[in-house]
């Protein structure tokens, strides 16, 4: 099913993002965590592509498994890394043949060892290139990424917003944001996007802070700032993983409730292939704020 069909029925969506497992142990863990998370009946599930060096074949295998063996509406992420037009067209055909109807189209991160993406292999350099190709097929519902704190390579917020507008004009039907920890940046971003003429759903991407060191690193890579109040709280518990976990979950619950109360169209959870935090957060949301 296309995610736009789900939008027609539900005011909010709750989606979970997974990445392909890297070894036998993480495959087993993913199986268990997927089982726990799917009990929550998410609106859809997404699978990252090539992120953190994961193999692209495994991404396709995982999204195929979730869509066709588990019967969940799935979204395949896809990036420009190593992408030629011919490869993209073949891959899109393959995904469509495997019942995948939703694509999250991205540029991808600058490959390790290169200073910028223009030197990366492949002849497509921006998410807009992929969106144009996918749109032309007429086969997919297309999602794209947005950056409430501005993409780290962008010279300024206006330029970044202009490109976001272009993604939508070319065919992106909804946006999922980069992680953020201060809801004010999300609401300001929505205001600017609406002023720029972007009227699609902009779904906030939320990552629970259960391992402060790890999330700090992700936030740095993704250009997301962590407010001092949150940093101070988590620093206090730096030697106590249980308290860090509980504090991280409580922070995310408060963040999600405020987002939903103030009109966010659902939540996209960056699960990091773990279930407990997302289960704890999702099950703490008041019923009136879910579907
Ligand atoms: P683009 O939209 O191409 O933007 C990159 C930069 O170029 C920005 O500064 C933008 O302002 C500018 N720009 C945009 N379009 C143009 C244009 N046509 N001409 C000139 N400049 C332009 N990475 C992975 O490797 N795999 C994943 O599965 C993955 N999933 C993600 C999911 C989400 C929801 C998010 C938010 C990010 C994800 N990423 C993933 C990370 C993403 O690939 C990086 O953030 C990357 O640096 C930018 O991707 P993009 O699609 O936003 O790029």
mmCIF file of C-alpha atoms and ligand atoms in Angstrom:
data_model
loop_
_atom_site.group_PDB
_atom_site.id
_atom_site.type_symbol
_atom_site.label_atom_id
_atom_site.label_comp_id
_atom_site.label_asym_id
_atom_site.label_seq_id
_atom_site.Cartn_x
_atom_site.Cartn_y
_atom_site.Cartn_z
ATOM 1 C CA UNK A 1 0.000 0.000 0.000
ATOM 2 C CA UNK A 2 1.193 3.508 -0.712
ATOM 3 C CA UNK A 3 1.776 5.632 2.380
ATOM 4 C CA UNK A 4 -0.376 8.354 0.825
ATOM 5 C CA UNK A 5 -3.299 5.898 1.075
ATOM 6 C CA UNK A 6 -2.605 5.598 4.818
ATOM 7 C CA UNK A 7 -2.576 9.411 5.056
ATOM 8 C CA UNK A 8 -6.088 9.476 3.615
ATOM 9 C CA UNK A 9 -7.357 7.297 6.475
ATOM 10 C CA UNK A 10 -5.268 8.543 9.373
ATOM 11 C CA UNK A 11 -4.466 12.004 10.634
ATOM 12 C CA UNK A 12 -1.208 10.687 12.139
ATOM 13 C CA UNK A 13 1.261 7.930 11.249
ATOM 14 C CA UNK A 14 3.668 6.082 13.534
ATOM 15 C CA UNK A 15 6.548 4.483 11.692
ATOM 16 C CA UNK A 16 9.668 2.589 12.662
ATOM 17 C CA UNK A 17 13.015 2.707 10.928
ATOM 18 C CA UNK A 18 15.421 -0.243 10.835
ATOM 19 C CA UNK A 19 18.812 -0.844 9.293
ATOM 20 C CA UNK A 20 20.066 -4.135 7.841
ATOM 21 C CA UNK A 21 21.857 -6.338 10.388
ATOM 22 C CA UNK A 22 25.637 -6.575 10.075
ATOM 23 C CA UNK A 23 26.244 -10.085 11.418
ATOM 24 C CA UNK A 24 24.602 -13.232 12.730
ATOM 25 C CA UNK A 25 24.146 -11.885 16.268
ATOM 26 C CA UNK A 26 22.527 -8.668 15.097
ATOM 27 C CA UNK A 27 20.276 -10.628 12.731
ATOM 28 C CA UNK A 28 18.917 -12.605 15.687
ATOM 29 C CA UNK A 29 18.454 -9.434 17.736
ATOM 30 C CA UNK A 30 16.714 -7.682 14.870
ATOM 31 C CA UNK A 31 14.276 -10.599 14.537
ATOM 32 C CA UNK A 32 13.312 -10.328 18.203
ATOM 33 C CA UNK A 33 13.094 -6.539 18.177
ATOM 34 C CA UNK A 34 11.097 -6.465 14.947
ATOM 35 C CA UNK A 35 8.650 -8.919 16.531
ATOM 36 C CA UNK A 36 8.214 -6.673 19.566
ATOM 37 C CA UNK A 37 7.778 -3.528 17.488
ATOM 38 C CA UNK A 38 5.372 -4.970 14.961
ATOM 39 C CA UNK A 39 3.011 -5.825 17.826
ATOM 40 C CA UNK A 40 2.462 -2.065 18.077
ATOM 41 C CA UNK A 41 0.933 -2.105 14.564
ATOM 42 C CA UNK A 42 2.992 0.722 13.090
ATOM 43 C CA UNK A 43 1.562 2.595 10.113
ATOM 44 C CA UNK A 44 4.626 1.578 8.105
ATOM 45 C CA UNK A 45 8.205 0.441 8.515
ATOM 46 C CA UNK A 46 11.268 1.760 6.728
ATOM 47 C CA UNK A 47 14.640 0.192 5.973
ATOM 48 C CA UNK A 48 17.781 2.263 5.520
ATOM 49 C CA UNK A 49 20.089 1.837 2.560
ATOM 50 C CA UNK A 50 23.850 1.821 2.677
ATOM 51 C CA UNK A 51 23.822 3.857 5.909
ATOM 52 C CA UNK A 52 26.912 3.320 8.059
ATOM 53 C CA UNK A 53 28.431 1.037 5.413
ATOM 54 C CA UNK A 54 25.610 -1.540 5.452
ATOM 55 C CA UNK A 55 25.290 -3.484 2.239
ATOM 56 C CA UNK A 56 22.685 -2.476 -0.263
ATOM 57 C CA UNK A 57 21.630 -6.067 -1.031
ATOM 58 C CA UNK A 58 20.790 -6.640 2.617
ATOM 59 C CA UNK A 59 18.591 -3.538 2.598
ATOM 60 C CA UNK A 60 16.581 -4.958 -0.272
ATOM 61 C CA UNK A 61 16.378 -8.380 1.398
ATOM 62 C CA UNK A 62 15.154 -6.874 4.667
ATOM 63 C CA UNK A 63 12.548 -4.591 3.093
ATOM 64 C CA UNK A 64 11.352 -7.523 0.946
ATOM 65 C CA UNK A 65 11.066 -9.718 4.063
ATOM 66 C CA UNK A 66 9.101 -7.138 6.048
ATOM 67 C CA UNK A 67 6.782 -6.317 3.153
ATOM 68 C CA UNK A 68 6.182 -9.801 1.798
ATOM 69 C CA UNK A 69 6.767 -12.236 4.678
ATOM 70 C CA UNK A 70 5.516 -10.083 7.538
ATOM 71 C CA UNK A 71 2.915 -8.248 5.464
ATOM 72 C CA UNK A 72 3.794 -4.760 6.739
ATOM 73 C CA UNK A 73 3.622 -1.691 4.538
ATOM 74 C CA UNK A 74 7.293 -0.964 3.949
ATOM 75 C CA UNK A 75 9.388 1.852 2.593
ATOM 76 C CA UNK A 76 12.793 1.287 1.023
ATOM 77 C CA UNK A 77 15.377 4.023 1.518
ATOM 78 C CA UNK A 78 17.549 4.549 -1.537
ATOM 79 C CA UNK A 79 20.537 6.836 -2.109
ATOM 80 C CA UNK A 80 22.673 8.279 -4.905
ATOM 81 C CA UNK A 81 25.828 6.489 -3.667
ATOM 82 C CA UNK A 82 27.228 4.453 -6.592
ATOM 83 C CA UNK A 83 24.044 5.158 -8.526
ATOM 84 C CA UNK A 84 23.942 5.448 -12.285
ATOM 85 C CA UNK A 85 20.647 6.179 -13.997
ATOM 86 C CA UNK A 86 20.572 2.631 -15.361
ATOM 87 C CA UNK A 87 21.201 1.082 -11.923
ATOM 88 C CA UNK A 88 18.500 3.228 -10.368
ATOM 89 C CA UNK A 89 15.955 2.254 -13.007
ATOM 90 C CA UNK A 90 16.802 -1.439 -12.539
ATOM 91 C CA UNK A 91 16.642 -1.191 -8.760
ATOM 92 C CA UNK A 92 13.301 0.629 -8.829
ATOM 93 C CA UNK A 93 11.934 -2.044 -11.167
ATOM 94 C CA UNK A 94 13.204 -4.756 -8.794
ATOM 95 C CA UNK A 95 11.608 -3.070 -5.779
ATOM 96 C CA UNK A 96 8.317 -2.640 -7.580
ATOM 97 C CA UNK A 97 8.338 -6.307 -8.612
ATOM 98 C CA UNK A 98 8.780 -7.089 -4.911
ATOM 99 C CA UNK A 99 5.652 -5.117 -3.966
ATOM 100 C CA UNK A 100 7.509 -2.133 -2.557
ATOM 101 C CA UNK A 101 5.398 0.938 -3.249
ATOM 102 C CA UNK A 102 7.172 3.495 -1.026
ATOM 103 C CA UNK A 103 10.605 5.007 -1.444
ATOM 104 C CA UNK A 104 12.546 7.377 0.826
ATOM 105 C CA UNK A 105 14.872 9.039 -1.664
ATOM 106 C CA UNK A 106 18.110 10.521 -0.402
ATOM 107 C CA UNK A 107 21.469 11.638 -1.551
ATOM 108 C CA UNK A 108 23.362 9.602 1.057
ATOM 109 C CA UNK A 109 26.260 10.720 3.180
ATOM 110 C CA UNK A 110 29.598 11.706 1.677
ATOM 111 C CA UNK A 111 31.532 8.406 1.383
ATOM 112 C CA UNK A 112 34.433 8.048 3.846
ATOM 113 C CA UNK A 113 37.685 9.549 2.574
ATOM 114 C CA UNK A 114 36.014 12.095 0.254
ATOM 115 C CA UNK A 115 35.666 15.764 1.071
ATOM 116 C CA UNK A 116 32.380 16.296 -0.748
ATOM 117 C CA UNK A 117 29.743 14.381 -2.635
ATOM 118 C CA UNK A 118 30.657 15.702 -6.070
ATOM 119 C CA UNK A 119 33.622 13.287 -6.098
ATOM 120 C CA UNK A 120 31.504 10.290 -5.064
ATOM 121 C CA UNK A 121 31.105 7.455 -7.593
ATOM 122 C CA UNK A 122 27.904 7.468 -9.640
ATOM 123 C CA UNK A 123 26.362 10.181 -11.775
ATOM 124 C CA UNK A 124 23.469 11.267 -9.552
ATOM 125 C CA UNK A 125 24.330 13.870 -6.979
ATOM 126 C CA UNK A 126 21.123 14.834 -5.195
ATOM 127 C CA UNK A 127 17.908 13.364 -3.866
ATOM 128 C CA UNK A 128 16.133 15.509 -6.472
ATOM 129 C CA UNK A 129 17.756 13.373 -9.234
ATOM 130 C CA UNK A 130 16.265 10.195 -7.742
ATOM 131 C CA UNK A 131 12.894 11.820 -7.100
ATOM 132 C CA UNK A 132 12.625 12.865 -10.756
ATOM 133 C CA UNK A 133 13.369 9.297 -11.926
ATOM 134 C CA UNK A 134 10.951 7.682 -9.458
ATOM 135 C CA UNK A 135 8.191 10.175 -10.221
ATOM 136 C CA UNK A 136 8.474 9.453 -13.941
ATOM 137 C CA UNK A 137 7.706 5.769 -13.316
ATOM 138 C CA UNK A 138 4.411 6.722 -11.641
ATOM 139 C CA UNK A 139 4.763 3.606 -9.484
ATOM 140 C CA UNK A 140 5.772 4.870 -6.072
ATOM 141 C CA UNK A 141 4.835 7.068 -3.170
ATOM 142 C CA UNK A 142 7.945 9.166 -2.545
ATOM 143 C CA UNK A 143 9.337 10.475 0.734
ATOM 144 C CA UNK A 144 12.298 12.809 1.221
ATOM 145 C CA UNK A 145 14.432 14.113 4.089
ATOM 146 C CA UNK A 146 14.140 17.529 5.735
ATOM 147 C CA UNK A 147 16.470 19.245 8.184
ATOM 148 C CA UNK A 148 14.930 21.404 10.935
ATOM 149 C CA UNK A 149 18.428 22.601 11.874
ATOM 150 C CA UNK A 150 19.531 22.976 8.216
ATOM 151 C CA UNK A 151 21.571 20.370 6.335
ATOM 152 C CA UNK A 152 25.181 20.647 7.434
ATOM 153 C CA UNK A 153 26.486 21.307 3.899
ATOM 154 C CA UNK A 154 23.934 23.987 3.121
ATOM 155 C CA UNK A 155 25.161 27.608 3.125
ATOM 156 C CA UNK A 156 21.982 28.811 4.867
ATOM 157 C CA UNK A 157 18.418 27.906 5.844
ATOM 158 C CA UNK A 158 16.849 29.674 2.826
ATOM 159 C CA UNK A 159 18.944 27.694 0.333
ATOM 160 C CA UNK A 160 18.190 24.443 2.120
ATOM 161 C CA UNK A 161 14.468 25.283 2.109
ATOM 162 C CA UNK A 162 14.610 26.078 -1.609
ATOM 163 C CA UNK A 163 15.957 22.583 -2.308
ATOM 164 C CA UNK A 164 13.375 21.043 -0.017
ATOM 165 C CA UNK A 165 10.688 22.862 -1.969
ATOM 166 C CA UNK A 166 12.209 21.445 -5.174
ATOM 167 C CA UNK A 167 12.054 17.909 -3.778
ATOM 168 C CA UNK A 168 8.322 18.344 -3.234
ATOM 169 C CA UNK A 169 7.781 20.090 -6.562
ATOM 170 C CA UNK A 170 9.491 17.159 -8.309
ATOM 171 C CA UNK A 171 7.329 14.552 -6.612
ATOM 172 C CA UNK A 172 8.103 13.993 -2.909
ATOM 173 C CA UNK A 173 4.762 13.447 -1.183
ATOM 174 C CA UNK A 174 5.916 13.691 2.402
ATOM 175 C CA UNK A 175 8.978 14.608 4.397
ATOM 176 C CA UNK A 176 10.588 12.892 7.360
ATOM 177 C CA UNK A 177 12.879 15.090 9.418
ATOM 178 C CA UNK A 178 16.364 14.535 10.673
ATOM 179 C CA UNK A 179 16.427 13.851 14.418
ATOM 180 C CA UNK A 180 16.097 16.885 16.684
ATOM 181 C CA UNK A 181 15.823 17.290 20.442
ATOM 182 C CA UNK A 182 14.266 20.721 20.792
ATOM 183 C CA UNK A 183 10.677 20.873 19.540
ATOM 184 C CA UNK A 184 10.950 24.602 18.918
ATOM 185 C CA UNK A 185 13.248 23.924 15.950
ATOM 186 C CA UNK A 186 10.642 21.582 14.449
ATOM 187 C CA UNK A 187 7.792 24.079 14.773
ATOM 188 C CA UNK A 188 9.916 26.903 13.343
ATOM 189 C CA UNK A 189 10.850 24.618 10.451
ATOM 190 C CA UNK A 190 7.181 23.844 9.773
ATOM 191 C CA UNK A 191 6.378 27.555 9.753
ATOM 192 C CA UNK A 192 9.170 28.278 7.260
ATOM 193 C CA UNK A 193 8.231 25.298 5.084
ATOM 194 C CA UNK A 194 4.585 26.415 4.915
ATOM 195 C CA UNK A 195 5.689 29.963 4.109
ATOM 196 C CA UNK A 196 7.855 28.539 1.308
ATOM 197 C CA UNK A 197 4.802 26.787 -0.166
ATOM 198 C CA UNK A 198 5.510 23.245 1.100
ATOM 199 C CA UNK A 199 2.174 21.742 2.095
ATOM 200 C CA UNK A 200 3.012 18.048 2.493
ATOM 201 C CA UNK A 201 3.120 16.218 5.808
ATOM 202 C CA UNK A 202 6.406 16.789 7.624
ATOM 203 C CA UNK A 203 6.807 13.878 10.017
ATOM 204 C CA UNK A 204 9.183 14.448 12.932
ATOM 205 C CA UNK A 205 11.997 11.892 13.199
ATOM 206 C CA UNK A 206 12.683 11.013 16.825
ATOM 207 C CA UNK A 207 15.598 9.087 18.283
ATOM 208 C CA UNK A 208 15.444 7.990 21.913
ATOM 209 C CA UNK A 209 18.640 8.829 23.811
ATOM 210 C CA UNK A 210 19.416 5.558 25.543
ATOM 211 C CA UNK A 211 23.166 5.650 25.004
ATOM 212 C CA UNK A 212 24.280 9.261 25.346
ATOM 213 C CA UNK A 213 27.734 8.830 23.776
ATOM 214 C CA UNK A 214 26.302 7.087 20.714
ATOM 215 C CA UNK A 215 23.455 9.562 20.177
ATOM 216 C CA UNK A 216 25.838 12.500 20.630
ATOM 217 C CA UNK A 217 27.884 11.108 17.754
ATOM 218 C CA UNK A 218 24.809 10.565 15.535
ATOM 219 C CA UNK A 219 23.531 14.049 16.356
ATOM 220 C CA UNK A 220 26.882 15.540 15.392
ATOM 221 C CA UNK A 221 26.900 13.688 12.054
ATOM 222 C CA UNK A 222 23.279 14.607 11.370
ATOM 223 C CA UNK A 223 23.691 18.267 12.357
ATOM 224 C CA UNK A 224 21.257 18.059 15.301
ATOM 225 C CA UNK A 225 21.937 19.982 18.501
ATOM 226 C CA UNK A 226 21.239 18.579 21.954
ATOM 227 C CA UNK A 227 19.968 21.290 24.352
ATOM 228 C CA UNK A 228 22.171 21.943 27.399
ATOM 229 C CA UNK A 229 19.341 20.941 29.762
ATOM 230 C CA UNK A 230 19.249 17.446 28.214
ATOM 231 C CA UNK A 231 23.048 17.171 28.110
ATOM 232 C CA UNK A 232 23.313 18.146 31.793
ATOM 233 C CA UNK A 233 20.673 15.638 32.826
ATOM 234 C CA UNK A 234 22.299 12.790 30.936
ATOM 235 C CA UNK A 235 25.824 13.721 32.062
ATOM 236 C CA UNK A 236 24.614 13.237 35.649
ATOM 237 C CA UNK A 237 23.817 9.612 34.832
ATOM 238 C CA UNK A 238 26.870 8.929 32.677
ATOM 239 C CA UNK A 239 27.932 5.922 34.813
ATOM 240 C CA UNK A 240 24.440 4.535 35.279
ATOM 241 C CA UNK A 241 23.014 2.931 32.087
ATOM 242 C CA UNK A 242 19.630 2.180 33.699
ATOM 243 C CA UNK A 243 19.089 5.778 34.765
ATOM 244 C CA UNK A 244 20.339 7.020 31.380
ATOM 245 C CA UNK A 245 17.838 4.747 29.668
ATOM 246 C CA UNK A 246 14.933 5.916 31.826
ATOM 247 C CA UNK A 247 15.880 9.580 31.482
ATOM 248 C CA UNK A 248 16.233 9.185 27.686
ATOM 249 C CA UNK A 249 12.842 7.494 27.418
ATOM 250 C CA UNK A 250 11.167 10.126 29.631
ATOM 251 C CA UNK A 251 12.673 12.926 27.525
ATOM 252 C CA UNK A 252 11.421 11.295 24.313
ATOM 253 C CA UNK A 253 7.922 10.699 25.757
ATOM 254 C CA UNK A 254 7.637 14.379 26.717
ATOM 255 C CA UNK A 255 8.991 15.391 23.308
ATOM 256 C CA UNK A 256 6.524 13.186 21.394
ATOM 257 C CA UNK A 257 3.518 14.250 23.478
ATOM 258 C CA UNK A 258 4.248 17.928 22.901
ATOM 259 C CA UNK A 259 4.796 17.385 19.170
ATOM 260 C CA UNK A 260 1.510 15.520 18.797
ATOM 261 C CA UNK A 261 -0.464 17.916 20.992
ATOM 262 C CA UNK A 262 0.746 20.795 18.850
ATOM 263 C CA UNK A 263 -0.261 19.129 15.598
ATOM 264 C CA UNK A 264 2.636 16.979 14.327
ATOM 265 C CA UNK A 265 1.271 14.378 11.876
ATOM 266 C CA UNK A 266 2.718 11.409 13.786
ATOM 267 C CA UNK A 267 6.223 10.256 14.682
ATOM 268 C CA UNK A 268 8.922 8.415 12.750
ATOM 269 C CA UNK A 269 11.053 6.502 15.258
ATOM 270 C CA UNK A 270 14.720 5.887 14.549
ATOM 271 C CA UNK A 271 14.669 2.573 16.422
ATOM 272 C CA UNK A 272 18.374 1.708 15.981
ATOM 273 C CA UNK A 273 17.061 -1.873 15.663
ATOM 274 C CA UNK A 274 16.223 -1.914 19.380
ATOM 275 C CA UNK A 275 12.678 -2.346 20.585
ATOM 276 C CA UNK A 276 12.510 -1.505 24.269
ATOM 277 C CA UNK A 277 12.808 2.302 24.119
ATOM 278 C CA UNK A 278 10.397 2.660 21.202
ATOM 279 C CA UNK A 279 7.910 0.279 22.866
ATOM 280 C CA UNK A 280 8.177 2.204 26.156
ATOM 281 C CA UNK A 281 7.723 5.560 24.432
ATOM 282 C CA UNK A 282 4.951 4.518 22.076
ATOM 283 C CA UNK A 283 2.946 2.792 24.786
ATOM 284 C CA UNK A 284 3.129 5.909 26.963
ATOM 285 C CA UNK A 285 1.446 8.120 24.360
ATOM 286 C CA UNK A 286 -2.128 9.016 25.336
ATOM 287 C CA UNK A 287 -4.604 7.113 23.152
ATOM 288 C CA UNK A 288 -6.138 10.353 21.896
ATOM 289 C CA UNK A 289 -2.775 11.313 20.392
ATOM 290 C CA UNK A 290 -2.202 8.120 18.408
ATOM 291 C CA UNK A 291 -4.088 7.190 15.265
HETATM 292 P P1 LIG B 1 19.962 16.308 -0.735
HETATM 293 O O1 LIG B 1 18.522 16.607 -0.741
HETATM 294 O O2 LIG B 1 20.602 16.009 -2.037
HETATM 295 O O3 LIG B 1 20.692 17.554 -0.027
HETATM 296 C C1 LIG B 1 22.088 17.556 0.243
HETATM 297 C C2 LIG B 1 22.590 18.995 0.243
HETATM 298 O O4 LIG B 1 22.499 19.561 -1.079
HETATM 299 C C3 LIG B 1 21.781 19.937 1.124
HETATM 300 O O5 LIG B 1 22.687 20.877 1.675
HETATM 301 C C4 LIG B 1 20.778 20.600 0.173
HETATM 302 O O6 LIG B 1 20.442 21.906 0.595
HETATM 303 C C5 LIG B 1 21.538 20.634 -1.146
HETATM 304 N N1 LIG B 1 20.714 20.303 -2.321
HETATM 305 C C6 LIG B 1 19.592 19.535 -2.400
HETATM 306 N N2 LIG B 1 19.193 19.381 -3.670
HETATM 307 C C7 LIG B 1 20.071 20.056 -4.428
HETATM 308 C C8 LIG B 1 20.203 20.235 -5.845
HETATM 309 N N3 LIG B 1 19.331 19.695 -6.708
HETATM 310 N N4 LIG B 1 21.265 20.974 -6.294
HETATM 311 C C9 LIG B 1 22.156 21.515 -5.434
HETATM 312 N N5 LIG B 1 22.076 21.395 -4.070
HETATM 313 C C10 LIG B 1 21.062 20.652 -3.587
HETATM 314 N N6 LIG B 1 21.640 8.090 4.524
HETATM 315 C C11 LIG B 1 21.927 6.894 3.984
HETATM 316 O O7 LIG B 1 23.048 6.692 3.529
HETATM 317 N N7 LIG B 1 20.993 5.881 3.953
HETATM 318 C C12 LIG B 1 19.741 6.036 4.443
HETATM 319 O O8 LIG B 1 18.922 5.110 4.419
HETATM 320 C C13 LIG B 1 19.396 7.308 5.026
HETATM 321 N N8 LIG B 1 18.154 7.537 5.514
HETATM 322 C C14 LIG B 1 17.817 8.803 5.970
HETATM 323 C C15 LIG B 1 16.495 9.053 6.374
HETATM 324 C C16 LIG B 1 16.136 10.323 6.827
HETATM 325 C C17 LIG B 1 14.703 10.569 7.242
HETATM 326 C C18 LIG B 1 17.115 11.357 6.925
HETATM 327 C C19 LIG B 1 16.756 12.706 7.467
HETATM 328 C C20 LIG B 1 18.427 11.102 6.517
HETATM 329 C C21 LIG B 1 18.796 9.845 6.022
HETATM 330 N N9 LIG B 1 20.096 9.566 5.558
HETATM 331 C C22 LIG B 1 20.404 8.326 5.038
HETATM 332 C C23 LIG B 1 21.135 10.601 5.626
HETATM 333 C C24 LIG B 1 21.183 11.443 4.320
HETATM 334 O O9 LIG B 1 21.613 10.647 3.258
HETATM 335 C C25 LIG B 1 22.168 12.600 4.574
HETATM 336 O O10 LIG B 1 21.620 13.487 5.504
HETATM 337 C C26 LIG B 1 22.695 13.311 3.342
HETATM 338 O O11 LIG B 1 23.809 14.104 3.751
HETATM 339 C C27 LIG B 1 21.705 14.234 2.643
HETATM 340 O O12 LIG B 1 20.688 13.554 2.068
HETATM 341 P P2 LIG B 1 19.471 14.345 1.343
HETATM 342 O O13 LIG B 1 18.634 13.348 0.679
HETATM 343 O O14 LIG B 1 18.844 15.293 2.274
HETATM 344 O O15 LIG B 1 20.332 15.137 0.246
#
